[in-house]
PDB file of C-alpha atoms in Angstrom:
ATOM      1  CA  ILE C   1       9.464  41.329  11.190  1.00 77.00           C
ATOM      2  CA  ILE C   2       7.959  43.281   9.424  1.00 82.00           C
ATOM      3  CA  CYS C   3       8.788  41.490   6.335  1.00 84.00           C
ATOM      4  CA  TYR C   4       7.860  38.021   7.799  1.00 82.00           C
ATOM      5  CA  PHE C   5       3.848  39.842   8.178  1.00 80.00           C
ATOM      6  CA  GLY C   6       3.529  40.793   5.199  1.00 83.00           C
ATOM      7  CA  ILE C   7       4.419  37.147   4.360  1.00 86.00           C
ATOM      8  CA  ILE C   8       1.647  35.577   6.022  1.00 84.00           C
ATOM      9  CA  ILE C   9      -0.733  38.650   4.668  1.00 84.00           C
ATOM     10  CA  ILE C  10      -0.205  37.579   1.227  1.00 85.00           C
ATOM     11  CA  PHE C  11       0.027  34.356   1.462  1.00 81.00           C
ATOM     12  CA  SER C  12      -3.538  34.687   3.254  1.00 80.00           C
ATOM     13  CA  LEU C  13      -5.172  36.475   0.560  1.00 77.00           C
ATOM     14  CA  GLY C  14      -3.873  33.861  -2.339  1.00 73.00           C
ATOM     15  CA  LEU C  15      -5.262  31.388  -0.072  1.00 68.00           C
ATOM     16  CA  GLY C  16      -8.701  33.035   0.939  1.00 66.00           C
ATOM     17  CA  TYR C  17      -8.873  33.592  -2.649  1.00 64.00           C
ATOM     18  CA  SER C  18      -7.768  30.300  -4.696  1.00 61.00           C
ATOM     19  CA  GLN C  19     -10.768  29.093  -2.139  1.00 57.00           C
ATOM     20  CA  SER C  20     -13.577  31.350  -3.188  1.00 56.00           C
ATOM     21  CA  SER C  21     -13.168  30.356  -7.063  1.00 55.00           C
ATOM     22  CA  ASP C  22     -13.812  27.041  -6.267  1.00 55.00           C
ATOM     23  CA  LYS C  23     -17.565  25.410  -6.968  1.00 58.00           C
ATOM     24  CA  THR C  24     -19.598  23.317  -5.094  1.00 75.00           C
ATOM     25  CA  SER C  25     -21.549  20.857  -6.182  1.00 79.00           C
ATOM     26  CA  PHE C  26     -24.884  19.050  -4.733  1.00 84.00           C
ATOM     27  CA  ASP C  27     -26.879  16.774  -5.130  1.00 87.00           C
ATOM     28  CA  THR C  28     -30.803  17.944  -7.274  1.00 88.00           C
ATOM     29  CA  ILE C  29     -33.979  16.301  -7.657  1.00 87.00           C
ATOM     30  CA  ASN C  30     -35.975  17.045 -10.256  1.00 86.00           C
ATOM     31  CA  ILE C  31     -39.967  17.466  -9.991  1.00 81.00           C
ATOM     32  CA  ILE C  32     -40.625  14.887 -12.845  1.00 78.00           C
ATOM     33  CA  SER C  33     -38.719  11.916 -10.256  1.00 77.00           C
ATOM     34  CA  LEU C  34     -40.579  12.652  -7.577  1.00 76.00           C
ATOM     35  CA  SER C  35     -44.322  12.360  -9.212  1.00 72.00           C
ATOM     36  CA  ASN C  36     -45.163   9.798  -6.478  1.00 69.00           C
ATOM     37  CA  LEU C  37     -43.888  11.336  -3.510  1.00 67.00           C
ATOM     38  CA  GLN C  38     -45.720  14.759  -4.092  1.00 68.00           C
ATOM     39  CA  THR C  39     -47.712  16.100  -1.387  1.00 68.00           C
ATOM     40  CA  ASP C  40     -50.240  18.587  -1.653  1.00 69.00           C
ATOM     41  CA  GLU C  41     -48.031  20.873   0.425  1.00 74.00           C
ATOM     42  CA  MET C  42     -45.449  20.892  -3.489  1.00 76.00           C
ATOM     43  CA  THR C  43     -47.955  20.859  -5.279  1.00 77.00           C
ATOM     44  CA  LYS C  44     -48.528  24.334  -4.812  1.00 81.00           C
ATOM     45  CA  TYR C  45     -45.091  25.837  -5.960  1.00 84.00           C
ATOM     46  CA  ASN C  46     -44.016  26.342  -8.745  1.00 84.00           C
ATOM     47  CA  PHE C  47     -40.049  24.665  -8.300  1.00 87.00           C
ATOM     48  CA  GLU C  48     -38.588  22.300 -10.868  1.00 86.00           C
ATOM     49  CA  GLU C  49     -35.952  21.117  -8.914  1.00 87.00           C
ATOM     50  CA  TYR C  50     -35.151  20.646  -5.538  1.00 89.00           C
ATOM     51  CA  ILE C  51     -31.600  20.337  -3.681  1.00 90.00           C
ATOM     52  CA  VAL C  52     -30.446  17.417  -1.237  1.00 90.00           C
ATOM     53  CA  LEU C  53     -29.804  18.394   2.288  1.00 89.00           C
ATOM     54  CA  PHE C  54     -29.644  15.573   4.147  1.00 89.00           C
ATOM     55  CA  GLU C  55     -30.318  11.459   3.245  1.00 89.00           C
ATOM     56  CA  ASN C  56     -29.939   8.838   4.651  1.00 89.00           C
ATOM     57  CA  SER C  57     -31.224   5.083   4.350  1.00 86.00           C
ATOM     58  CA  GLU C  58     -34.506   5.731   5.089  1.00 88.00           C
ATOM     59  CA  TYR C  59     -35.195   8.907   4.097  1.00 89.00           C
ATOM     60  CA  MET C  60     -34.308  12.390   2.770  1.00 88.00           C
ATOM     61  CA  ILE C  61     -34.127  16.060   3.428  1.00 90.00           C
ATOM     62  CA  ILE C  62     -34.862  19.085   0.687  1.00 89.00           C
ATOM     63  CA  SER C  63     -35.852  21.892  -0.433  1.00 90.00           C
ATOM     64  CA  PRO C  64     -36.983  23.709  -3.099  1.00 90.00           C
ATOM     65  CA  TYR C  65     -33.825  26.216  -4.677  1.00 90.00           C
ATOM     66  CA  ILE C  66     -34.159  28.335  -8.171  1.00 88.00           C
ATOM     67  CA  MET C  67     -30.617  28.941 -10.160  1.00 86.00           C
ATOM     68  CA  GLU C  68     -29.411  31.832 -11.601  1.00 85.00           C
ATOM     69  CA  GLU C  69     -26.453  32.699 -13.755  1.00 82.00           C
ATOM     70  CA  ASP C  70     -24.234  35.585 -13.164  1.00 80.00           C
ATOM     71  CA  ASP C  71     -22.190  37.844 -16.193  1.00 81.00           C
ATOM     72  CA  ASN C  72     -19.573  35.475 -15.334  1.00 78.00           C
ATOM     73  CA  GLY C  73     -20.976  32.498 -16.485  1.00 77.00           C
ATOM     74  CA  ASN C  74     -21.445  31.116 -12.463  1.00 76.00           C
ATOM     75  CA  LYS C  75     -23.976  29.208 -10.800  1.00 79.00           C
ATOM     76  CA  ASN C  76     -26.075  30.830  -7.868  1.00 83.00           C
ATOM     77  CA  ALA C  77     -28.534  28.981  -6.022  1.00 86.00           C
ATOM     78  CA  THR C  78     -31.104  30.043  -3.328  1.00 88.00           C
ATOM     79  CA  LEU C  79     -32.227  28.044  -0.948  1.00 88.00           C
ATOM     80  CA  PHE C  80     -35.761  28.535   0.015  1.00 89.00           C
ATOM     81  CA  THR C  81     -35.074  26.723   4.029  1.00 85.00           C
ATOM     82  CA  SER C  82     -38.253  27.076   4.854  1.00 86.00           C
ATOM     83  CA  PHE C  83     -39.596  24.549   3.037  1.00 87.00           C
ATOM     84  CA  GLN C  84     -37.761  21.695   3.926  1.00 88.00           C
ATOM     85  CA  ILE C  85     -39.934  18.404   2.763  1.00 85.00           C
ATOM     86  CA  LYS C  86     -39.128  15.457   3.962  1.00 87.00           C
ATOM     87  CA  ILE C  87     -39.566  12.491   2.351  1.00 84.00           C
ATOM     88  CA  LYS C  88     -38.649   8.284   2.765  1.00 83.00           C
ATOM     89  CA  TYR C  89     -35.541   7.434   0.789  1.00 79.00           C
ATOM     90  CA  GLU C  90     -36.213   5.325  -3.131  1.00 76.00           C
ATOM     91  CA  ASN C  91     -34.454   4.915  -6.123  1.00 79.00           C
ATOM     92  CA  ILE C  92     -34.841   8.511  -7.039  1.00 82.00           C
ATOM     93  CA  PRO C  93     -32.550   9.677  -9.081  1.00 85.00           C
ATOM     94  CA  LYS C  94     -30.501  12.907  -8.506  1.00 88.00           C
ATOM     95  CA  ILE C  95     -28.247  15.374 -10.557  1.00 87.00           C
ATOM     96  CA  ASN C  96     -24.992  16.294  -9.193  1.00 87.00           C
ATOM     97  CA  LYS C  97     -24.515  20.156 -10.443  1.00 84.00           C
ATOM     98  CA  ASN C  98     -22.183  22.684  -9.652  1.00 79.00           C
ATOM     99  CA  ILE C  99     -22.712  25.756  -7.429  1.00 79.00           C
ATOM    100  CA  LYS C 100     -20.593  28.687  -6.915  1.00 75.00           C
ATOM    101  CA  ASN C 101     -22.675  30.506  -4.387  1.00 78.00           C
ATOM    102  CA  ILE C 102     -25.079  29.637  -2.523  1.00 82.00           C
ATOM    103  CA  THR C 103     -27.995  31.839  -0.485  1.00 83.00           C
ATOM    104  CA  ILE C 104     -29.838  30.975   1.565  1.00 85.00           C
ATOM    105  CA  ASN C 105     -33.425  32.494   1.923  1.00 86.00           C
ATOM    106  CA  SER C 106     -35.061  31.509   4.977  1.00 85.00           C
ATOM    107  CA  ASN C 107     -38.084  34.211   4.655  1.00 85.00           C
ATOM    108  CA  ALA C 108     -40.998  32.078   4.194  1.00 85.00           C
ATOM    109  CA  ASN C 109     -42.686  34.753   2.538  1.00 85.00           C
ATOM    110  CA  ASP C 110     -40.749  35.198  -0.164  1.00 85.00           C
ATOM    111  CA  LEU C 111     -42.701  31.631  -1.626  1.00 85.00           C
ATOM    112  CA  GLU C 112     -45.070  33.444  -1.892  1.00 85.00           C
ATOM    113  CA  ASN C 113     -44.073  34.922  -5.762  1.00 85.00           C
ATOM    114  CA  TYR C 114     -43.448  31.212  -6.131  1.00 84.00           C
ATOM    115  CA  LYS C 115     -47.084  29.726  -5.821  1.00 84.00           C
ATOM    116  CA  ILE C 116     -49.100  28.203  -8.518  1.00 80.00           C
ATOM    117  CA  ILE C 117     -52.032  30.861  -9.342  1.00 74.00           C
ATOM    118  CA  ASN C 118     -55.282  28.571  -9.792  1.00 62.00           C
ATOM    119  CA  SER C 119     -57.391  30.091 -13.086  1.00 44.00           C
TER     120      SER C 119
END
């Protein structure tokens, strides 16, 4: 019985480890592609890319994100979900990116760090 449980635990740990190394891909949109759809709210912030959270044939919901690379070369994204934008669906070119880890940041106060300061 102990060997049986040991095998199950080792199998579960191995499966968890293999899944943790999987990468996830997401569609992103560059701010240049949104030039005709930009809102006043979007121009307040210094975000170059937006991640597509949802899309259908009528509209898309996008959210800004920043990408950082860790010491192992893995790309990690932080999504600012407190700033979601609904835009009408058009033929906007999307870029598919691989992301290792995603952090959801829903704190609207953190957006202040990315505001464009008008001089």
